[in-house]
PDB file of C-alpha atoms in Angstrom:
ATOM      1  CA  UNK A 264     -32.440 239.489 104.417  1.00  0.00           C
ATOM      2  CA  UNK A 265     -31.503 239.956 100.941  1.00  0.00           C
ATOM      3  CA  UNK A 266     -29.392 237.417  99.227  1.00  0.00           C
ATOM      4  CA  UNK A 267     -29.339 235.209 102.025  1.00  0.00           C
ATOM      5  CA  UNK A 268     -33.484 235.381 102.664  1.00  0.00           C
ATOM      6  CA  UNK A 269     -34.088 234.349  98.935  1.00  0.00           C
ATOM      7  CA  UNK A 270     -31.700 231.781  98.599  1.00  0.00           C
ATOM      8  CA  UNK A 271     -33.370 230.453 101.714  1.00  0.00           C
ATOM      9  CA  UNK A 272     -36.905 230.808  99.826  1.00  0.00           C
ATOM     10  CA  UNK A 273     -35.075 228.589  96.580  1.00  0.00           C
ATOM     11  CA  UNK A 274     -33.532 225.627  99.115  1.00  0.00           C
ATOM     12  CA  UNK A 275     -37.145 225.374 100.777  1.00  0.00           C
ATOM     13  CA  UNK A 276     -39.184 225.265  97.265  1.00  0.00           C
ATOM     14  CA  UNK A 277     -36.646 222.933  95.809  1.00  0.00           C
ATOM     15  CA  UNK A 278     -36.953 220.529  98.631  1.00  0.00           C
ATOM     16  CA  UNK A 279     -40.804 220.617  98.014  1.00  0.00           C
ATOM     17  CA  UNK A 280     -40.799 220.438  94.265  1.00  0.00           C
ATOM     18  CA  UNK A 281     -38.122 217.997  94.138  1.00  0.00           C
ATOM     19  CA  UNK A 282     -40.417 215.948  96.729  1.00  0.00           C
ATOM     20  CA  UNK A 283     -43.105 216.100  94.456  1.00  0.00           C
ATOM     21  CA  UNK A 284     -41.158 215.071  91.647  1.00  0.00           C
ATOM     22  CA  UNK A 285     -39.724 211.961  93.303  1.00  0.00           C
ATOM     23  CA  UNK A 286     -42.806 210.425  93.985  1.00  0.00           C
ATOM     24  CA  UNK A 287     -44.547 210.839  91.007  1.00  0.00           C
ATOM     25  CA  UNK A 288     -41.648 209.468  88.897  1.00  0.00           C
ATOM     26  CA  UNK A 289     -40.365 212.561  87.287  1.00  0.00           C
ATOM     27  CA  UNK A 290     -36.808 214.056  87.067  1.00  0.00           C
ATOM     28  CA  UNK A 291     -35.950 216.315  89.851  1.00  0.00           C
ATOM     29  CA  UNK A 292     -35.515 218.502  87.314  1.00  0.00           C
ATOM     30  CA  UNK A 293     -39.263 219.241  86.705  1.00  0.00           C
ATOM     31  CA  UNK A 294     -39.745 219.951  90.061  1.00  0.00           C
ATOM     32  CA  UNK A 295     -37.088 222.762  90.259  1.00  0.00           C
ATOM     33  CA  UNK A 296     -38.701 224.549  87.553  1.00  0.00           C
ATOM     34  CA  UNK A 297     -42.283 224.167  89.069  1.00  0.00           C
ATOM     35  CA  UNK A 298     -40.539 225.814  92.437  1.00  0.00           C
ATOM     36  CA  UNK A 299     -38.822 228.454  90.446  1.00  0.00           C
ATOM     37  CA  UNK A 300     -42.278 229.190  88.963  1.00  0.00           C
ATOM     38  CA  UNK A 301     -44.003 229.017  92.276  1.00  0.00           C
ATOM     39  CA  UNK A 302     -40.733 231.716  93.744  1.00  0.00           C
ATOM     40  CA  UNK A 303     -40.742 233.632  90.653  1.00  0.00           C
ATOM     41  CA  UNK A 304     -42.090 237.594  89.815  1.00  0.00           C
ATOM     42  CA  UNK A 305     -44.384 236.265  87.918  1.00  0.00           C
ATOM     43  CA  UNK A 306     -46.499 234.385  90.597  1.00  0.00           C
ATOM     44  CA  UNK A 307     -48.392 235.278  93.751  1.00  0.00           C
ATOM     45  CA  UNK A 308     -46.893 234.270  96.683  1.00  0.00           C
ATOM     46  CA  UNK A 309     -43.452 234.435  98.079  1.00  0.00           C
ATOM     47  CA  UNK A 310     -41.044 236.103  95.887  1.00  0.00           C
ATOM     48  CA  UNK A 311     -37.515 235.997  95.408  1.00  0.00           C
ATOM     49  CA  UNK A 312     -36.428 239.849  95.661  1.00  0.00           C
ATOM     50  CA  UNK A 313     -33.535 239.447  93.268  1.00  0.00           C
ATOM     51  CA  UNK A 314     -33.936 237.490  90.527  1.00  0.00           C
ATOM     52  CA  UNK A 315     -30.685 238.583  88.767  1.00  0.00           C
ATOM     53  CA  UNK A 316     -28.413 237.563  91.507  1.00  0.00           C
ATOM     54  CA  UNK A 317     -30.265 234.112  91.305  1.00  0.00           C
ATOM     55  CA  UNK A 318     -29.014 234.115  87.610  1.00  0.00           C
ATOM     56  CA  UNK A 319     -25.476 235.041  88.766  1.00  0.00           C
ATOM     57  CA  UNK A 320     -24.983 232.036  90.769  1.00  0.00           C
ATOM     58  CA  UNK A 321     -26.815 229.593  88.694  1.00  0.00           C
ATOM     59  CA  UNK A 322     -24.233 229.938  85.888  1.00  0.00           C
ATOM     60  CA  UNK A 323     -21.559 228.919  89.136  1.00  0.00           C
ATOM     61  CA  UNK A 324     -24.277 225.665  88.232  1.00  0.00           C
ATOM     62  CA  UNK A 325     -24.007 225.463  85.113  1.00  0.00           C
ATOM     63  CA  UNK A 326     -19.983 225.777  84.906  1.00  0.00           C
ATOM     64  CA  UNK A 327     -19.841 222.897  87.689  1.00  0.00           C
ATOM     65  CA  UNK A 328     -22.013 220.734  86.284  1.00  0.00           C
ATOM     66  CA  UNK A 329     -19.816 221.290  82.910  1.00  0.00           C
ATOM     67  CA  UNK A 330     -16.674 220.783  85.236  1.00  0.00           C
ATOM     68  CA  UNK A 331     -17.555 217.490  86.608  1.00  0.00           C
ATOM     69  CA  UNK A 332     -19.206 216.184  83.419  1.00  0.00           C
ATOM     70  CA  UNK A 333     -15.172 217.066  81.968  1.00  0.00           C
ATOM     71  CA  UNK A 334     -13.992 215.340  84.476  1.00  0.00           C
ATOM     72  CA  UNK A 335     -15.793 212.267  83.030  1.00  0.00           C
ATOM     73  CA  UNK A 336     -14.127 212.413  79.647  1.00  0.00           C
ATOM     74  CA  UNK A 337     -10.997 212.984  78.224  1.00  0.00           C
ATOM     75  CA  UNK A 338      -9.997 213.574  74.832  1.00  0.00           C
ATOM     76  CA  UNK A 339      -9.165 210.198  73.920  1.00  0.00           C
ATOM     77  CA  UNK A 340     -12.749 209.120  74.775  1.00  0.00           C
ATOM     78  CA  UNK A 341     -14.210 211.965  72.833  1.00  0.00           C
ATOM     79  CA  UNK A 342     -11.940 211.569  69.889  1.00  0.00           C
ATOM     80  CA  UNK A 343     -14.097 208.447  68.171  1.00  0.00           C
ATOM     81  CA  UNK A 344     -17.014 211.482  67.970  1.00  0.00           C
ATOM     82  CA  UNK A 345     -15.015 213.831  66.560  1.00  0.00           C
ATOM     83  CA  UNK A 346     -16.637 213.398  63.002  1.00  0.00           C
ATOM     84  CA  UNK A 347     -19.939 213.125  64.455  1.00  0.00           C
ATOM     85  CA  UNK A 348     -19.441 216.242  66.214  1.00  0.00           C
ATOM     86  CA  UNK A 349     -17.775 218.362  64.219  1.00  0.00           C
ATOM     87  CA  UNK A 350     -20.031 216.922  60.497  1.00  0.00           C
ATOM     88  CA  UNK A 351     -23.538 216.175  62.479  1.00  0.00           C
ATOM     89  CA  UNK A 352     -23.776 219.319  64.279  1.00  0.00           C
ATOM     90  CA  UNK A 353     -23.256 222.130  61.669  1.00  0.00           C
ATOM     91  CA  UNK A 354     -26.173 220.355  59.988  1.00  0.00           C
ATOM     92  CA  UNK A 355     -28.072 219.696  62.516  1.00  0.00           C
ATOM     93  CA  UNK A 356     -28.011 223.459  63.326  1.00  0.00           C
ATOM     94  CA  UNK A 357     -28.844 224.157  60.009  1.00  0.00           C
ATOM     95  CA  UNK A 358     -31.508 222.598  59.315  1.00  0.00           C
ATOM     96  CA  UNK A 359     -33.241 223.142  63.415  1.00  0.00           C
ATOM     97  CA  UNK A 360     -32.491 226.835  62.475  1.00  0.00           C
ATOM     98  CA  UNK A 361     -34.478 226.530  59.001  1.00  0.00           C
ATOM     99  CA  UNK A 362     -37.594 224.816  60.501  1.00  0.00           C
ATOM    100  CA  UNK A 363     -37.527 227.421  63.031  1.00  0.00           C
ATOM    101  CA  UNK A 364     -37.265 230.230  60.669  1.00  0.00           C
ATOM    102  CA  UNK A 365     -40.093 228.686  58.742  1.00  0.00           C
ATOM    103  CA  UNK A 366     -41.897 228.533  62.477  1.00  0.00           C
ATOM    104  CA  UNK A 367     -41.813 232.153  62.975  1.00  0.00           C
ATOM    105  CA  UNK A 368     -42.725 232.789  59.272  1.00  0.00           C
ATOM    106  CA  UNK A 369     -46.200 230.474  59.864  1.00  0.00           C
ATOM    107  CA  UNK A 370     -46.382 232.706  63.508  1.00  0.00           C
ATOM    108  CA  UNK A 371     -46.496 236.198  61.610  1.00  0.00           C
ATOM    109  CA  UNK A 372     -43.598 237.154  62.740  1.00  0.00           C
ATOM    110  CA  UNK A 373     -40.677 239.355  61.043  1.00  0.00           C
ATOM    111  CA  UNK A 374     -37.895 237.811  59.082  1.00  0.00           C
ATOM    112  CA  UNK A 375     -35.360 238.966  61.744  1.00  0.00           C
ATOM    113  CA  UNK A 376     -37.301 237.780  64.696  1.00  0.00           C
ATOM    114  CA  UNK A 377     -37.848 234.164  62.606  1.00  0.00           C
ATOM    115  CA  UNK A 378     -34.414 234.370  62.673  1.00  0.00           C
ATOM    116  CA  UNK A 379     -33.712 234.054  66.064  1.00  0.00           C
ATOM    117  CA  UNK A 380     -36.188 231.532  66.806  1.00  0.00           C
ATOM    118  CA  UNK A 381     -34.590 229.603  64.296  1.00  0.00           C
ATOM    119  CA  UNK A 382     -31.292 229.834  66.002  1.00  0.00           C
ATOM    120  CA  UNK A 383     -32.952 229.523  69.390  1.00  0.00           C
ATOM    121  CA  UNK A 384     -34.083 226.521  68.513  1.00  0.00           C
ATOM    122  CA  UNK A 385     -31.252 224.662  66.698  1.00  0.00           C
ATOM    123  CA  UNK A 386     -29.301 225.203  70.235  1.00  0.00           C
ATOM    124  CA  UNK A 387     -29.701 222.312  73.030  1.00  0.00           C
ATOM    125  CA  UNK A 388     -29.520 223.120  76.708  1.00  0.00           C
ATOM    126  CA  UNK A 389     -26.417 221.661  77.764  1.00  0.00           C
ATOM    127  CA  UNK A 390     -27.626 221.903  81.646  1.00  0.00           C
ATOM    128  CA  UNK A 391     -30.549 220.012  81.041  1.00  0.00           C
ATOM    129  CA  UNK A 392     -29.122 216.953  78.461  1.00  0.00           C
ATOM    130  CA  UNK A 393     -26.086 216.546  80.849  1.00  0.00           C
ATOM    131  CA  UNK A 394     -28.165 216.371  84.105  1.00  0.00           C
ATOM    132  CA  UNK A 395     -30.654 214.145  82.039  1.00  0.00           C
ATOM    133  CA  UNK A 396     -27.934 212.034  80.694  1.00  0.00           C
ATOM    134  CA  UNK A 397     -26.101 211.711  84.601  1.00  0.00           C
ATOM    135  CA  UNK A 398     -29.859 210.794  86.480  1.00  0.00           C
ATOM    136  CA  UNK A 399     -30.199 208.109  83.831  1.00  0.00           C
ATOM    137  CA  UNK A 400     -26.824 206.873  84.693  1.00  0.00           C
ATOM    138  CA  UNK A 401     -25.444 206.279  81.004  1.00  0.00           C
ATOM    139  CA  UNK A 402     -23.035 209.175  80.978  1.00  0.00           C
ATOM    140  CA  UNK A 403     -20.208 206.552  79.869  1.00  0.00           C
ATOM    141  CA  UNK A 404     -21.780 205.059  77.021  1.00  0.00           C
ATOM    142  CA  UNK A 405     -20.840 205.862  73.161  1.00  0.00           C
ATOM    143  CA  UNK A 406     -24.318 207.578  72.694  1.00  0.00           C
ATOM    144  CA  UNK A 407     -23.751 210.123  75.150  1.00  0.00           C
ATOM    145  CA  UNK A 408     -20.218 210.917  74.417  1.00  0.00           C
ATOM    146  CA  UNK A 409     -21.649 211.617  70.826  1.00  0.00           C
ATOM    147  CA  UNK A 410     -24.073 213.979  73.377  1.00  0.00           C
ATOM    148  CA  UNK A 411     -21.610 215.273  74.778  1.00  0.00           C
ATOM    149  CA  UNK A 412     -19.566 215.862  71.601  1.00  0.00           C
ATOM    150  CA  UNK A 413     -22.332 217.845  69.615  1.00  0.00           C
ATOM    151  CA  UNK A 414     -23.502 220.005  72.680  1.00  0.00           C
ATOM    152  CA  UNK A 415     -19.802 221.247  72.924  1.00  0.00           C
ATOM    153  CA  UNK A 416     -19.386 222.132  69.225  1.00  0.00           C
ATOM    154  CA  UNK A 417     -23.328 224.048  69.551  1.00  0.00           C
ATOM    155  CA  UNK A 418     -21.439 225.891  72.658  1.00  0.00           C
ATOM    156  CA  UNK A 419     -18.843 227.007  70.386  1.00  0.00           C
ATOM    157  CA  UNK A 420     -21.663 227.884  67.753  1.00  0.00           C
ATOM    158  CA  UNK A 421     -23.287 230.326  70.403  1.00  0.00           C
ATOM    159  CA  UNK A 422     -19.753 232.594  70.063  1.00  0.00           C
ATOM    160  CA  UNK A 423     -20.748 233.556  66.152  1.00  0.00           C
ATOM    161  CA  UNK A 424     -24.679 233.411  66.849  1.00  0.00           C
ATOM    162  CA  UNK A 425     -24.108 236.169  69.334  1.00  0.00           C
ATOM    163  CA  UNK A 426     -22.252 238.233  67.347  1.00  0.00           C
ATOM    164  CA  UNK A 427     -23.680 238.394  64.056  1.00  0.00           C
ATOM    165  CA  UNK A 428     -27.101 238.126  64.820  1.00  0.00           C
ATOM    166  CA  UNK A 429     -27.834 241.444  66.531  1.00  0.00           C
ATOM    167  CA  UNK A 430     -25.970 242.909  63.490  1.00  0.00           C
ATOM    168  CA  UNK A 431     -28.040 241.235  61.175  1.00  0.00           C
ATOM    169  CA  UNK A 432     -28.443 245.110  59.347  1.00  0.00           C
ATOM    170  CA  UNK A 433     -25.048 245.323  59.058  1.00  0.00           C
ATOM    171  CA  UNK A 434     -23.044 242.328  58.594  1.00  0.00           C
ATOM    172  CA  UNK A 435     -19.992 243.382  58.380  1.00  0.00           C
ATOM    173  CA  UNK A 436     -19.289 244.558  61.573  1.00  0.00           C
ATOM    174  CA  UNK A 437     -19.901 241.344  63.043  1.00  0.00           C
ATOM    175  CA  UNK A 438     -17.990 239.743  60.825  1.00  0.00           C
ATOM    176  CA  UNK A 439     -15.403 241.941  61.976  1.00  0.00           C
ATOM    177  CA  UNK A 440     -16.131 241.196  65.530  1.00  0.00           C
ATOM    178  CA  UNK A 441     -16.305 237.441  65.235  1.00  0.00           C
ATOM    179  CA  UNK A 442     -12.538 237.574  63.676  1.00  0.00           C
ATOM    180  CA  UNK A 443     -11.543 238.925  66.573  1.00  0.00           C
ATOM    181  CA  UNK A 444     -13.286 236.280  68.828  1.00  0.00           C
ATOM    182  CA  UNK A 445     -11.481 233.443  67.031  1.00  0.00           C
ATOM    183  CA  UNK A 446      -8.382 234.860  67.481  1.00  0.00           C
ATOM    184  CA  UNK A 447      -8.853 234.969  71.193  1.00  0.00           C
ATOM    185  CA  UNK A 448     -10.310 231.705  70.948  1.00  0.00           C
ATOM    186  CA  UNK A 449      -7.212 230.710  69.440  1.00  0.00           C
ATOM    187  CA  UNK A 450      -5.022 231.967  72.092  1.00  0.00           C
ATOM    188  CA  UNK A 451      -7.083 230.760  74.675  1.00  0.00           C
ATOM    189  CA  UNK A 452      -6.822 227.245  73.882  1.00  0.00           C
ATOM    190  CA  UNK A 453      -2.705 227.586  73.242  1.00  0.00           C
ATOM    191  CA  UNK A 454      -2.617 228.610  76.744  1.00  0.00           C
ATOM    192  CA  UNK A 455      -4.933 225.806  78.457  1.00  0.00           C
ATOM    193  CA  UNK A 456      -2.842 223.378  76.470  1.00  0.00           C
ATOM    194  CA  UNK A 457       0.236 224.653  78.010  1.00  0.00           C
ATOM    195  CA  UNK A 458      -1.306 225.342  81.585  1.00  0.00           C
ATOM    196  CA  UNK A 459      -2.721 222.056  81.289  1.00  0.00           C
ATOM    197  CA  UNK A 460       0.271 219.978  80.576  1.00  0.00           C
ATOM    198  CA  UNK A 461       3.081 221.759  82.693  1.00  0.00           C
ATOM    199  CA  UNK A 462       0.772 223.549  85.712  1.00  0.00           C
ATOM    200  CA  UNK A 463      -2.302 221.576  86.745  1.00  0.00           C
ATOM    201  CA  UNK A 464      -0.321 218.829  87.232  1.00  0.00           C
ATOM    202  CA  UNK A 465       2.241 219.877  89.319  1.00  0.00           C
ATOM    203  CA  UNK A 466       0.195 222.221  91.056  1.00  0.00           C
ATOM    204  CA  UNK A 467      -2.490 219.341  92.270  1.00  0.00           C
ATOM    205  CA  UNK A 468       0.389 217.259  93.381  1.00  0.00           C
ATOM    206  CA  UNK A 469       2.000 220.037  95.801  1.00  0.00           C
ATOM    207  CA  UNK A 470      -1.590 220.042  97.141  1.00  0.00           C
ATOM    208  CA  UNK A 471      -2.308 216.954  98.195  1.00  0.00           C
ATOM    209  CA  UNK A 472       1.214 216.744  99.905  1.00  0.00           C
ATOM    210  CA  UNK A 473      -0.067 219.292 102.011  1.00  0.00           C
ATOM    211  CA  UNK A 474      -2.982 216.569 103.356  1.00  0.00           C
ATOM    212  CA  UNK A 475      -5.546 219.625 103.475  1.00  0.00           C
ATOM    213  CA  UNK A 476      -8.877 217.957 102.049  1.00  0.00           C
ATOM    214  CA  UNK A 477     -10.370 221.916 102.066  1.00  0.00           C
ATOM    215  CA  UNK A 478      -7.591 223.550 100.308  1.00  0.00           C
ATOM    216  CA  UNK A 479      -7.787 220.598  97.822  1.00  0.00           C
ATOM    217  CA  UNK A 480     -11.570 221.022  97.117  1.00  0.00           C
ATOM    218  CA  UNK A 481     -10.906 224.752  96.999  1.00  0.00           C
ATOM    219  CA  UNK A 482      -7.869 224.672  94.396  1.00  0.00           C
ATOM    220  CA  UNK A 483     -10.539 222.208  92.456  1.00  0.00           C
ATOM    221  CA  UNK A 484     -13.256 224.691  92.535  1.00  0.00           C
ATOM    222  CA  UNK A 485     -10.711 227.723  91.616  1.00  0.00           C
ATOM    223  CA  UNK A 486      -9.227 225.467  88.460  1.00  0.00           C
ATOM    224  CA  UNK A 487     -12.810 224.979  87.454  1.00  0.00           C
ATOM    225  CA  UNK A 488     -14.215 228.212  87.728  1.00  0.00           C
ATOM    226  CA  UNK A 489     -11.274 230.279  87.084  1.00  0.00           C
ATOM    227  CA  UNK A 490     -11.094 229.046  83.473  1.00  0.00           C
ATOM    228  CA  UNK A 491     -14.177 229.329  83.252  1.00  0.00           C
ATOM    229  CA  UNK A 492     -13.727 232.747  83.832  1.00  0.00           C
ATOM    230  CA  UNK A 493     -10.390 232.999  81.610  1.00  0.00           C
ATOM    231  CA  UNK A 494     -12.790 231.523  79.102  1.00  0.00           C
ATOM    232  CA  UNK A 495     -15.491 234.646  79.427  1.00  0.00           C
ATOM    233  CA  UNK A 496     -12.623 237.240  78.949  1.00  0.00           C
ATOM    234  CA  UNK A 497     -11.802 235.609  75.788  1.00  0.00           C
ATOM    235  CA  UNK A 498     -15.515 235.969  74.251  1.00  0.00           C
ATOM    236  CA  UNK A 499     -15.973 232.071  74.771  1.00  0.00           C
ATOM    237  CA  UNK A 500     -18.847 230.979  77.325  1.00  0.00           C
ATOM    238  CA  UNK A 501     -18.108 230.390  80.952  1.00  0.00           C
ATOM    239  CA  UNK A 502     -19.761 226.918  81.403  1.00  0.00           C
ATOM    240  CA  UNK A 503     -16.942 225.860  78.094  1.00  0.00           C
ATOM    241  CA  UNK A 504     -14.094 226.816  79.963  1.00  0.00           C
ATOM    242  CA  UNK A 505     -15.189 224.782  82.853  1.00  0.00           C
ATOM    243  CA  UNK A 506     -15.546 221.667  80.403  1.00  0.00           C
ATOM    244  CA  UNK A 507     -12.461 222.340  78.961  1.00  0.00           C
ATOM    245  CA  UNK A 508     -10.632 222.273  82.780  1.00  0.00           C
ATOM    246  CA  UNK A 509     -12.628 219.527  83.741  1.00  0.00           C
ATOM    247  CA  UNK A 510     -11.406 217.518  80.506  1.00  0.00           C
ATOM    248  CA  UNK A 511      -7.622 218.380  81.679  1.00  0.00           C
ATOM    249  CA  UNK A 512      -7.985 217.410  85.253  1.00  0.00           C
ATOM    250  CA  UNK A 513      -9.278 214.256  83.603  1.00  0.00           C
ATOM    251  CA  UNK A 514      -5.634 213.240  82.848  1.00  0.00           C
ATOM    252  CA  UNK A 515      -5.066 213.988  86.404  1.00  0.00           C
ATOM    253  CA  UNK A 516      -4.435 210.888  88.879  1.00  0.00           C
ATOM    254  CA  UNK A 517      -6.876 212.761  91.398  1.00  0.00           C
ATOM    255  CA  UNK A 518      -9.591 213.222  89.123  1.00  0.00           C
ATOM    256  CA  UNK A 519     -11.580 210.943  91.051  1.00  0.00           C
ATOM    257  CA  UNK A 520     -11.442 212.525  94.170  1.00  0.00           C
ATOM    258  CA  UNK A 521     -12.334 215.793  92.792  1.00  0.00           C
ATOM    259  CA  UNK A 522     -15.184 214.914  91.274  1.00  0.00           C
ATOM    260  CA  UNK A 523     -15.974 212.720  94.685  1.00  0.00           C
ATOM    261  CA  UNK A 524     -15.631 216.121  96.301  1.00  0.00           C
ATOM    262  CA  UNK A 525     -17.353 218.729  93.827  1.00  0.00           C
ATOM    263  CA  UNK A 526     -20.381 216.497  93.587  1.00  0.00           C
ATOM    264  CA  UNK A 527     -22.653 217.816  96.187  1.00  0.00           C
ATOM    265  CA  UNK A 528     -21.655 221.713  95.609  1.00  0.00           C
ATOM    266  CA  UNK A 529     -22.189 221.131  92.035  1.00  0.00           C
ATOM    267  CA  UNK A 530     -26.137 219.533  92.819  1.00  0.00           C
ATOM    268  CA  UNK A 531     -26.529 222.869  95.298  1.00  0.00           C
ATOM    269  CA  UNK A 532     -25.854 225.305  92.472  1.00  0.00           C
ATOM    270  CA  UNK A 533     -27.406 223.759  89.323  1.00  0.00           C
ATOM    271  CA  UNK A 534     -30.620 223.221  91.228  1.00  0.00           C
ATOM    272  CA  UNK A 535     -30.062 227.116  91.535  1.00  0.00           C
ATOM    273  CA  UNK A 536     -30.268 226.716  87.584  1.00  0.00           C
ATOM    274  CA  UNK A 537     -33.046 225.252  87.343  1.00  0.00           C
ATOM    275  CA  UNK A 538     -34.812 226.920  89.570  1.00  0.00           C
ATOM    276  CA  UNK A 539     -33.797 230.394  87.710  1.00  0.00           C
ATOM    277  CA  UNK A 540     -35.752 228.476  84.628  1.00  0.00           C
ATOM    278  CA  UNK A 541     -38.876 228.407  86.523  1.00  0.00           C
ATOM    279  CA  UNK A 542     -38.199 232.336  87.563  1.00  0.00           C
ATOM    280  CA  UNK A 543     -38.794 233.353  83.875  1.00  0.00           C
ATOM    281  CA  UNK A 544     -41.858 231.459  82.648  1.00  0.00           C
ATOM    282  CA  UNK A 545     -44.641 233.396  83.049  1.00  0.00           C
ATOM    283  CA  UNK A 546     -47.982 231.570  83.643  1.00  0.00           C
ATOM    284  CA  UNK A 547     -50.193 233.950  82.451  1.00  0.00           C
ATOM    285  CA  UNK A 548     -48.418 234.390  79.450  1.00  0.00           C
ATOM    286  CA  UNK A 549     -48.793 230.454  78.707  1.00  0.00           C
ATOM    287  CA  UNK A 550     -52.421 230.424  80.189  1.00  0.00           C
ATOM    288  CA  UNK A 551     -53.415 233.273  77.159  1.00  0.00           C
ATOM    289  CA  UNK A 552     -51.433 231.683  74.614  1.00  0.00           C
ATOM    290  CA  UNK A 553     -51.480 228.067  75.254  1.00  0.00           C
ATOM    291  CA  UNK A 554     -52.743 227.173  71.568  1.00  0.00           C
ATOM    292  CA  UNK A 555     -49.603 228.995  70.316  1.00  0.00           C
ATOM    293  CA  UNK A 556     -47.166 227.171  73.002  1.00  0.00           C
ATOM    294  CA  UNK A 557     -48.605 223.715  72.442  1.00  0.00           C
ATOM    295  CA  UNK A 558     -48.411 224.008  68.536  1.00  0.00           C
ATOM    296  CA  UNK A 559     -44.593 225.211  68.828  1.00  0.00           C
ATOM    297  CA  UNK A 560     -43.977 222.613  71.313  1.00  0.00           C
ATOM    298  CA  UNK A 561     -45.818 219.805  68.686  1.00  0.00           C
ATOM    299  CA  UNK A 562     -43.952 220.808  65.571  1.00  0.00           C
ATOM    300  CA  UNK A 563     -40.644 221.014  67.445  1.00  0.00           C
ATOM    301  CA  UNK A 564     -40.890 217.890  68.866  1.00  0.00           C
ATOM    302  CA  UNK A 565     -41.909 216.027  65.945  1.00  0.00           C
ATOM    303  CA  UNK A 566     -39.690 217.610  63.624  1.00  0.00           C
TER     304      UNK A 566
END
């Protein structure tokens, strides 16, 4: 059946994992990945037959869950972070990415490939702290808008890491590249400022004169994802754009009632996230190197 068939196969694990999860007291979360695992290439059993159109549509999850976590702040509440953001996280990055290079270095491995574990590691999953954060119900306090605050500056941070990394042999180029990026950047955020202050508004209004509740879920969605995609074009991430929208439908009077209505499509397609996670672990790979994986995981966690 194709597309339909697999996603089929993901709703069925899910509802099993996430079973499993509930009772033992765990986050849902968990018991996504263990289904992804259990669904995955990499395990016997029923297989999802296309594992890259899972990925597809689980950054649709990712961007929602970004959209709606937007539509929780505004600027004004994220401006009393701003230092912490913008000071904290450079260094933050810094020093994860050091430990990590120093990581690799104690694994044997090459200075380019400590490298990128380094920066690997100095980046948080934004999916995983926000869905965390929102389960635990203390998305409005001052310690998760200072979350919220560094994971969007190390989702700006990703732009450069992309870009000069695989040119770490010739720097230059990158450096040339990443000008360009900022520019865009640049431009992008002109236009959202004017889109959001002169079209959004009036835009969501003519809407709900019309009294359609479909066509006003679906111009949500399109907002959402279509920066999102405007974001992409311009060499920023997908899942940013979708903050940014989210955090300019905030000023909106109907920002309630989208996020009242983009809850439950948002749940559908980050599960599809998580369950992607589970897709790419590989349990033999852990089973052969599990001294390796639990001394990463030690260090990390206590450094």
């Amino acid at each position: 059946m194709g597309i339909a068939g697999d996603i089929a196969l993901i709703l069925i694990a899910a509802l099993l994992g996430g079973i499993v999860a509930q009772r033992l007291g765990l986050p849902l979360i968990l018991g996504y990945i263990l289904a992804g695992i259990f669904v995955g290439p990499n395990s016997p059993g029923p297989t999802v037959g296309n594992v890259h159109e899972i990925e597809l549509l689980a950054e649709i999850g990712v961007a929602l869950l970004l959209f709606t976590i937007g539509l929780h702040f505004s600027l004004d509440e994220l401006a009393p972070v701003r230092k912490v953001a913008l000071i904290g996280t450079p260094i933050q990055l810094g020093l994860t990415a050091l430990f990590g290079y120093g990581l690799g270095r104690l694994l044997d491995l090459g200075w380019q490939e400590s490298v990128w574990l380094g920066a690997i590691l100095s980046m948080s999953s934004t999916a995983v702290a926000l869905k965390t954060l929102g389960e635990q119900g203390v998305m409005g306090t001052l310690s998760s808008r200072v979350m919220v605050g560094m994971l969007l500056v190390q989702d700006l941070a990703i732009v450069p890491i992309i870009i000069l990394l695989p040119e770490l042999g010739s720097l230059g180029e990158g450096l040339s590249e990443l000008g360009v990026a900022a520019v865009e950047a640049a431009l992008f955020l002109v236009g959202m400022s004017v889109f959001g202050i002169r079209v959004f508004p009036w835009l969501m209004s003519r809407i709900v004169q019309w009294g359609s509740r479909e066509l006003f879920l679906i111009s949500v969605v399109a907002i959402g994802l279509g920066v999102g995609y405007g974001t992409y074009l311009f060499g920023l991430s997908f899942a940013f754009g979708a903050f940014v929208a989210g955090m300019v439908l905030s000023q909106s009077e109907y920002s309630h009632q989208a996020l009242a209505d983009v809850g439950p499509l948002r749940d559908v397609f980050t599960m599809l996230f998580f369950v992607s996670v589970g897709m790419l672990i590989e349990p033999a790979f852990l089973v052969e190197r599990a001294g390796t994986v639990a001394l990463v995981v030690v260090l990390v966690a206590l450094v």
